[in-house]
Coordinates of C-alpha atoms and ligand atoms in Angstrom, one line a residue:
M1 CA 0.0 0.0 0.0
I2 CA 1.2 3.5 -1.0
P3 CA 1.0 6.4 1.4
K4 CA -1.4 9.2 0.3
K5 CA 0.1 12.7 0.2
L6 CA -2.4 15.3 1.5
A7 CA -0.2 18.4 1.6
E8 CA 3.6 19.1 1.5
G9 CA 4.9 16.7 4.2
V10 CA 1.5 15.4 5.3
Y11 CA 0.5 11.9 4.5
E12 CA -2.2 9.3 5.2
V13 CA -0.4 6.2 6.4
G14 CA -3.1 4.0 8.0
A15 CA -4.6 0.7 6.8
I16 CA -7.6 -0.6 4.8
D17 CA -9.5 -3.4 6.4
W18 CA -11.3 -4.9 3.4
N19 CA -12.7 -7.8 5.3
V20 CA -14.3 -6.4 8.4
R21 CA -18.1 -6.8 8.2
D22 CA -19.1 -6.6 11.9
F23 CA -17.5 -3.7 13.7
H24 CA -18.5 -4.0 17.3
G25 CA -22.0 -4.9 16.1
Y26 CA -22.1 -2.3 13.3
S27 CA -22.3 -3.8 9.8
T28 CA -19.5 -2.3 7.7
D29 CA -20.9 -3.2 4.3
L30 CA -17.7 -2.5 2.4
G31 CA -15.0 -2.8 5.2
S32 CA -13.4 0.1 6.8
T33 CA -10.1 2.0 7.1
Y34 CA -8.1 2.9 10.2
N35 CA -6.6 6.2 9.1
A36 CA -3.3 7.4 10.6
Y37 CA -1.4 10.5 9.5
L38 CA 2.2 11.5 9.3
I39 CA 3.5 15.0 9.4
V40 CA 7.1 15.4 8.3
D41 CA 8.6 18.6 9.7
E42 CA 11.6 19.6 11.7
K43 CA 9.9 17.1 14.1
I44 CA 8.1 14.2 12.7
A45 CA 4.6 13.4 14.2
L46 CA 2.3 10.5 13.8
I47 CA -1.3 11.0 14.5
D48 CA -3.1 8.0 15.7
T49 CA -2.2 4.4 15.0
V50 CA -4.3 1.5 13.7
K51 CA -5.9 -1.7 15.0
K52 CA -3.2 -3.9 16.4
E53 CA -3.2 -6.4 13.6
F54 CA -2.6 -3.7 10.9
T55 CA 0.4 -2.2 12.6
G56 CA 2.7 -3.8 10.0
Q57 CA 0.8 -2.0 7.2
L58 CA 1.2 1.4 9.1
L59 CA 4.9 1.0 9.7
E60 CA 5.5 -0.3 6.1
K61 CA 3.7 2.9 4.8
V62 CA 5.6 5.2 7.0
S63 CA 8.9 3.6 5.9
Q64 CA 8.2 4.6 2.4
I65 CA 8.4 8.1 3.6
V66 CA 10.9 8.1 6.5
D67 CA 12.6 5.6 8.8
P68 CA 9.8 5.0 11.4
A69 CA 12.6 5.3 14.1
K70 CA 12.8 8.9 13.2
I71 CA 9.2 9.7 14.4
D72 CA 9.6 12.2 17.2
V73 CA 6.1 12.5 18.6
V74 CA 2.8 10.6 18.6
I75 CA -0.6 12.2 18.9
S76 CA -3.3 10.0 20.3
N77 CA -6.7 11.7 19.4
H78 CA -8.8 8.7 20.6
T79 CA -8.0 5.7 22.8
E80 CA -10.4 3.3 21.3
M81 CA -8.4 0.4 20.2
D82 CA -9.0 0.7 16.4
H83 CA -6.8 3.8 16.7
S84 CA -4.5 2.9 19.6
G85 CA -4.1 -0.9 19.3
G86 CA -1.0 -0.5 17.3
L87 CA 0.6 2.0 19.8
P88 CA 2.8 -0.4 21.9
A89 CA 4.3 -2.1 18.7
V90 CA 4.8 1.3 17.1
M91 CA 6.5 2.7 20.2
E92 CA 8.8 -0.4 20.2
V93 CA 10.0 0.6 16.7
I94 CA 10.2 4.4 17.1
G95 CA 11.5 4.4 20.7
K96 CA 9.5 3.9 24.0
D97 CA 10.7 7.2 25.4
K98 CA 9.1 9.3 22.7
P99 CA 6.3 11.4 23.9
I100 CA 2.6 10.5 23.1
Y101 CA 0.4 13.6 23.4
C102 CA -3.1 13.0 24.5
S103 CA -6.0 14.8 26.3
K104 CA -6.3 14.5 30.1
M105 CA -8.8 11.7 29.8
G106 CA -6.6 10.1 27.1
L107 CA -3.9 9.9 29.5
K108 CA -6.1 8.1 32.0
N109 CA -7.7 5.8 29.4
L110 CA -4.3 4.9 27.7
R111 CA -3.0 3.9 31.1
R112 CA -6.1 1.6 31.4
H113 CA -5.4 0.0 28.1
F114 CA -1.5 -0.1 28.1
P115 CA -0.4 0.0 31.8
A116 CA 3.3 0.1 31.3
G117 CA 6.1 2.1 29.8
L118 CA 4.5 4.8 27.7
N119 CA 5.7 8.4 27.9
L120 CA 2.2 9.9 28.0
Q121 CA 2.0 13.8 27.9
E122 CA -1.2 15.5 28.6
V123 CA -2.3 18.5 26.5
A124 CA -4.9 21.1 27.4
D125 CA -7.7 22.2 25.2
G126 CA -6.3 24.9 22.8
Q127 CA -2.7 24.0 23.6
E128 CA -0.2 24.1 20.8
L129 CA 2.7 21.9 19.7
S130 CA 5.3 23.3 17.3
L131 CA 6.7 20.8 14.9
G132 CA 9.2 23.3 13.4
K133 CA 7.5 25.1 10.6
R134 CA 4.1 24.0 11.4
T135 CA 2.0 24.0 14.6
L136 CA -0.6 21.4 15.8
Q137 CA -3.4 22.9 18.0
F138 CA -5.4 20.4 20.1
L139 CA -9.1 20.8 20.6
E140 CA -10.7 18.7 23.4
T141 CA -13.9 17.0 22.1
R142 CA -14.9 15.2 25.3
M143 CA -17.5 12.5 24.8
I144 CA -17.5 12.7 20.9
H145 CA -17.5 9.9 21.2
W146 CA -15.3 8.8 24.0
P147 CA -14.3 10.8 27.2
D148 CA -10.7 11.1 25.7
S149 CA -11.5 12.3 22.3
M150 CA -9.8 15.3 20.8
F151 CA -9.2 16.9 17.4
S152 CA -5.8 18.0 16.2
Y153 CA -5.5 21.1 13.8
L154 CA -2.5 21.7 11.7
K155 CA -2.7 25.5 11.5
E156 CA -0.5 26.3 8.5
E157 CA -2.1 23.6 6.3
Q158 CA -5.6 24.2 7.7
I159 CA -6.1 20.5 8.2
L160 CA -8.3 19.1 10.9
F161 CA -7.5 15.7 12.1
S162 CA -10.9 14.9 13.5
S163 CA -10.6 11.4 15.1
D164 CA -13.9 9.6 14.7
G165 CA -15.8 12.8 14.0
F166 CA -16.8 13.0 10.3
G167 CA -15.8 9.4 9.7
Q168 CA -17.5 6.6 7.8
H169 CA -16.9 2.9 7.6
Y170 CA -16.0 2.8 4.0
A171 CA -13.3 1.0 2.3
G172 CA -12.6 1.4 -1.4
P173 CA -9.8 2.5 -3.8
E174 CA -11.0 6.0 -3.3
R175 CA -9.4 8.1 -0.5
F176 CA -11.3 11.4 -1.0
D177 CA -14.9 12.8 -1.0
D178 CA -14.6 13.9 -4.6
E179 CA -13.6 10.5 -5.7
V180 CA -16.7 8.8 -4.2
G181 CA -19.3 11.5 -4.8
E182 CA -22.7 11.8 -3.2
A183 CA -22.8 8.2 -2.2
I184 CA -20.4 8.8 0.7
M185 CA -23.1 10.8 2.4
W186 CA -25.1 7.7 3.3
H187 CA -22.1 6.1 4.9
A188 CA -21.3 9.2 6.9
K189 CA -25.1 9.4 8.0
K190 CA -25.0 5.8 9.0
Y191 CA -21.8 6.4 11.1
F192 CA -23.5 9.4 12.7
A193 CA -26.7 7.6 13.4
N194 CA -25.0 4.5 14.9
I195 CA -22.1 6.0 16.7
L196 CA -22.6 9.7 17.3
W197 CA -26.4 10.1 17.6
P198 CA -26.5 10.1 21.5
F199 CA -24.0 12.9 21.5
A200 CA -25.8 15.1 19.0
P201 CA -26.3 17.9 21.6
L202 CA -22.6 17.9 22.5
I203 CA -21.6 17.8 18.8
Q204 CA -23.8 20.9 18.2
K205 CA -22.0 22.7 20.9
L206 CA -18.6 21.7 19.5
L207 CA -19.6 22.7 16.0
D208 CA -20.7 26.1 17.4
K209 CA -17.4 26.4 19.2
V210 CA -15.3 25.5 16.2
M211 CA -17.3 27.9 14.0
G212 CA -16.9 30.5 16.6
M213 CA -13.1 30.1 16.4
N214 CA -13.3 30.8 12.7
L215 CA -10.8 28.1 11.9
P216 CA -10.2 28.0 8.2
I217 CA -10.6 24.4 7.2
K218 CA -9.2 23.1 4.0
M219 CA -9.3 19.5 4.7
I220 CA -10.9 17.2 7.3
C221 CA -9.0 14.0 8.0
P222 CA -11.1 11.5 10.0
D223 CA -9.8 8.2 11.4
H224 CA -12.3 6.1 9.3
G225 CA -13.1 6.3 5.6
I226 CA -12.5 9.0 3.1
I227 CA -10.8 12.4 3.6
W228 CA -13.0 15.6 3.1
R229 CA -11.0 17.7 0.7
Q230 CA -13.4 18.9 -2.0
D231 CA -15.9 20.6 0.2
P232 CA -15.3 20.1 4.0
S233 CA -18.3 22.4 4.7
K234 CA -20.6 19.9 3.1
I235 CA -20.1 17.4 6.0
I236 CA -19.9 20.1 8.6
N237 CA -23.3 21.4 7.4
A238 CA -24.6 17.8 7.3
Y239 CA -23.6 17.4 11.0
V240 CA -25.3 20.7 11.8
E241 CA -28.5 19.3 10.2
W242 CA -28.2 15.8 11.8
C243 CA -27.6 17.4 15.2
K244 CA -30.9 19.1 15.1
Q245 CA -32.7 15.8 15.0
Q246 CA -35.6 17.1 12.8
P247 CA -36.8 13.9 11.0
E248 CA -38.6 14.0 7.7
D249 CA -42.4 13.3 7.5
S250 CA -41.9 9.6 7.1
A251 CA -42.5 6.3 9.0
L252 CA -40.5 3.2 9.5
V253 CA -42.3 0.0 10.3
I254 CA -39.9 -2.4 12.1
Y255 CA -41.2 -5.8 12.7
D256 CA -40.4 -9.5 13.0
T257 CA -42.8 -12.5 12.5
M258 CA -42.9 -16.3 12.9
W259 CA -46.0 -17.1 10.9
H260 CA -46.4 -14.0 8.9
S261 CA -49.3 -12.5 10.9
T262 CA -47.4 -9.5 12.3
E263 CA -45.9 -9.2 8.8
A264 CA -49.4 -9.0 7.2
M265 CA -50.2 -6.3 9.8
A266 CA -47.0 -4.4 9.0
E267 CA -47.9 -4.3 5.3
Q268 CA -51.3 -3.0 5.9
I269 CA -49.9 -0.3 8.2
V270 CA -47.6 0.8 5.5
A271 CA -50.4 0.8 3.0
G272 CA -52.5 3.0 5.3
L273 CA -49.5 5.4 5.7
W274 CA -49.2 5.6 1.9
E275 CA -52.8 6.3 1.5
V276 CA -52.5 9.5 3.5
G277 CA -49.4 10.5 1.6
V278 CA -46.7 9.5 4.1
K279 CA -43.5 7.9 3.0
A280 CA -43.2 4.6 4.7
Q281 CA -41.4 1.3 4.5
P282 CA -41.5 -2.0 6.3
M283 CA -38.3 -3.4 7.7
H284 CA -37.9 -7.0 8.8
A285 CA -35.7 -7.0 11.9
R286 CA -34.3 -10.4 11.0
S287 CA -33.3 -9.6 7.4
V288 CA -31.9 -6.1 7.9
H289 CA -28.9 -5.4 10.1
R290 CA -29.6 -3.4 13.2
S291 CA -27.2 -0.7 12.1
D292 CA -29.1 -0.2 8.8
I293 CA -32.5 -0.2 10.7
I294 CA -31.0 2.6 12.8
T295 CA -29.9 4.6 9.7
A296 CA -33.5 4.4 8.4
A297 CA -34.9 5.0 11.9
F298 CA -32.8 8.2 12.2
D299 CA -34.6 9.9 9.3
A300 CA -38.1 8.7 10.1
K301 CA -40.5 10.8 12.1
A302 CA -42.5 7.8 13.4
L303 CA -41.1 4.4 14.5
I304 CA -43.9 1.8 14.4
V305 CA -42.7 -1.5 15.9
G306 CA -44.5 -4.8 15.6
S307 CA -43.6 -8.0 17.5
P308 CA -45.5 -11.3 17.8
T309 CA -45.7 -12.6 21.3
L310 CA -43.1 -15.3 22.0
N311 CA -43.1 -17.0 25.4
N312 CA -44.9 -14.0 27.0
G313 CA -42.4 -11.6 25.7
I314 CA -41.2 -9.8 22.6
F315 CA -39.3 -11.4 19.7
P316 CA -35.6 -11.3 20.4
T317 CA -34.5 -9.4 17.2
L318 CA -36.9 -6.6 18.3
A319 CA -35.5 -6.7 21.9
D320 CA -32.0 -6.2 20.2
V321 CA -33.1 -3.2 18.0
L322 CA -35.1 -1.5 20.7
T323 CA -32.2 -2.0 23.2
Y324 CA -29.8 -0.5 20.8
L325 CA -32.1 2.3 19.8
K326 CA -32.7 3.2 23.5
G327 CA -28.9 3.8 24.0
L328 CA -28.9 6.1 20.9
K329 CA -31.3 8.4 22.7
P330 CA -33.7 9.3 19.8
K331 CA -35.4 12.7 20.0
N332 CA -38.5 14.2 18.3
K333 CA -40.2 11.1 17.2
L334 CA -43.6 9.5 17.3
G335 CA -44.1 5.9 18.1
A336 CA -46.8 3.1 17.9
A337 CA -46.7 -0.6 18.6
F338 CA -48.5 -3.7 17.1
G339 CA -48.4 -7.4 16.8
S340 CA -50.1 -10.8 16.5
Y341 CA -50.5 -13.1 19.4
G342 CA -52.1 -16.4 20.4
W343 CA -53.2 -16.3 24.0
S344 CA -51.5 -13.9 26.4
G345 CA -50.3 -11.2 23.9
E346 CA -47.9 -9.2 26.0
A347 CA -45.5 -8.2 23.2
P348 CA -47.2 -5.1 21.7
K349 CA -47.8 -3.7 25.2
M350 CA -44.1 -4.2 26.0
V351 CA -42.9 -2.7 22.8
H352 CA -45.3 0.3 23.5
Q353 CA -43.8 0.7 26.9
M354 CA -40.1 0.5 25.7
L355 CA -40.9 3.2 23.1
A356 CA -42.6 5.4 25.6
D357 CA -39.6 4.9 28.0
M358 CA -37.4 6.3 25.2
S359 CA -39.7 9.4 25.2
L360 CA -41.3 8.7 21.8
E361 CA -44.6 10.4 21.7
M362 CA -47.0 7.4 21.6
V363 CA -49.8 8.3 19.1
E364 CA -51.8 5.1 19.3
E365 CA -52.7 2.5 21.8
P366 CA -50.9 -0.9 21.0
L367 CA -52.8 -2.7 18.1
R368 CA -53.1 -6.5 18.7
V369 CA -54.5 -9.2 16.5
E370 CA -55.3 -12.8 17.8
F371 CA -53.5 -15.2 15.6
V372 CA -54.0 -14.7 11.9
P373 CA -55.6 -11.3 10.8
E374 CA -58.8 -11.5 8.6
R375 CA -60.0 -9.1 6.1
E376 CA -61.6 -6.9 8.8
T377 CA -58.6 -6.8 11.1
L378 CA -56.3 -6.0 8.2
E379 CA -58.6 -3.1 7.5
S380 CA -58.2 -2.0 11.1
C381 CA -54.4 -2.2 10.5
R382 CA -54.7 0.1 7.4
D383 CA -56.7 2.5 9.6
F384 CA -54.0 2.4 12.3
G385 CA -51.5 3.3 9.5
R386 CA -53.7 6.1 8.4
R387 CA -54.0 7.6 11.9
V388 CA -50.4 7.4 12.5
G389 CA -49.8 9.1 9.1
Q390 CA -52.2 11.9 10.0
A391 CA -50.4 12.3 13.4
I392 CA -47.0 12.6 11.4
K393 CA -48.5 15.3 9.2
K394 CA -50.0 17.2 12.1
D395 CA -46.8 17.2 14.2
Ligands
FMN1 C1 -42.6 -20.8 20.4 C2 -44.0 -20.0 20.5 C3 -44.2 -19.3 21.7 C4 -45.4 -18.5 21.7 N1 -45.6 -17.9 22.9 C5 -46.8 -17.2 23.0 C6 -47.1 -16.5 24.2 O1 -46.5 -16.7 25.3 N2 -48.2 -15.8 24.2 C7 -49.1 -15.6 23.1 O2 -50.0 -14.9 23.2 N3 -48.7 -16.2 22.0 C8 -47.6 -17.0 21.9 N4 -47.3 -17.6 20.7 C9 -48.2 -17.5 19.6 C10 -47.9 -16.4 18.6 O3 -47.8 -15.2 19.2 C11 -48.9 -16.4 17.5 O4 -48.8 -17.6 16.7 C12 -48.9 -15.2 16.6 O5 -49.9 -15.2 15.7 C13 -47.6 -15.3 15.8 O6 -47.5 -14.1 15.0 P1 -46.5 -14.1 13.8 O7 -47.3 -14.9 12.7 O8 -46.4 -12.7 13.4 O9 -45.3 -14.7 14.2 C14 -46.2 -18.4 20.6 C15 -45.9 -19.0 19.5 C16 -44.7 -19.8 19.3 C17 -44.3 -20.4 18.0

């Protein structure tokens, strides 16, 4: 693999993971990248490392530019192991005494990951580090998305190294936004919805702060996926919009089914939504990965969730999606629950409660159908869809 030159003396030296498909429970459809960056100045700086097993790739790429032993300083923008896993092996090569600059929380967390022998140096928010002709400035971005996260800004080149912010799980021959085009925005949104959604209010504050600083930004270099060089403001503006959490007038009907009764209900609910002019689609929780369900859920105004009753409870795939959704702290959404049952019929009520506990505004009582829905009950499902549709339009 060949390092990518980003500016004079600035290179991307990370690794492409073509084969990862499950990234801590997130489906990475095309794989991902662990980006790391090398700045060659009077001092040579490495920004972040890679997942442990890709350290060889990183060092090989660096060695095409300089002898890795000549790296003077390492910056750790984020402790998570896809960016710090390679740190011990890298330090073995470049010299264990070399300083690793990180945030206050980074120092604490790196010690929890790698107890011995690293020369960790804490940097404060706004602190600068001169590399000779150029200067790095550190911006604390606590809880975006870990307590230790920070950005590093290369002032003279106007390059923002943004850690996991603005990233996407994307692997391809392309390394820049202009090489992929519009399609990259879906990957960026999926990343935001699955990783950053709970921190939307904090991200909004950070964006305000960064915009308030009037930092000229020519390029944004995240730790995953492509680099934003054509129009960095495009992804910044997208983040501003996503942080508002103002979903479109649409509905997502998420369901699972054993004998197709809840499925028949889902289809009629969708038909009812369409009848009143609301965009809607059914999503079978066992066929669509939870991270893709979440991406669709992020955009939808109403989440309508259907589960058959199984052993007095809800179907496991829906428990999975709802547990995951709860942690993402959705805002400004309407909710409704439905499902088929045989004798006790707890599931729709449980789903209703779970959605209500996430502060979704529940616009209907749970809709239940005993065993197989007939023509009449299917009509009541369509009605249910129409009513939720009206609530979406009214909201
Ligand atoms: C293994 C199993 C366990 C079930 N447990 C319950 C139950 O505890 N309470 C209930 O009301 N129905 C129960 N049912 C019945 C289903 O909820 C019922 O068949 C329903 O119509 C299935 O909807 P579906 O076709 O969408 O899967 C159970 C069904 C199966 C196969």
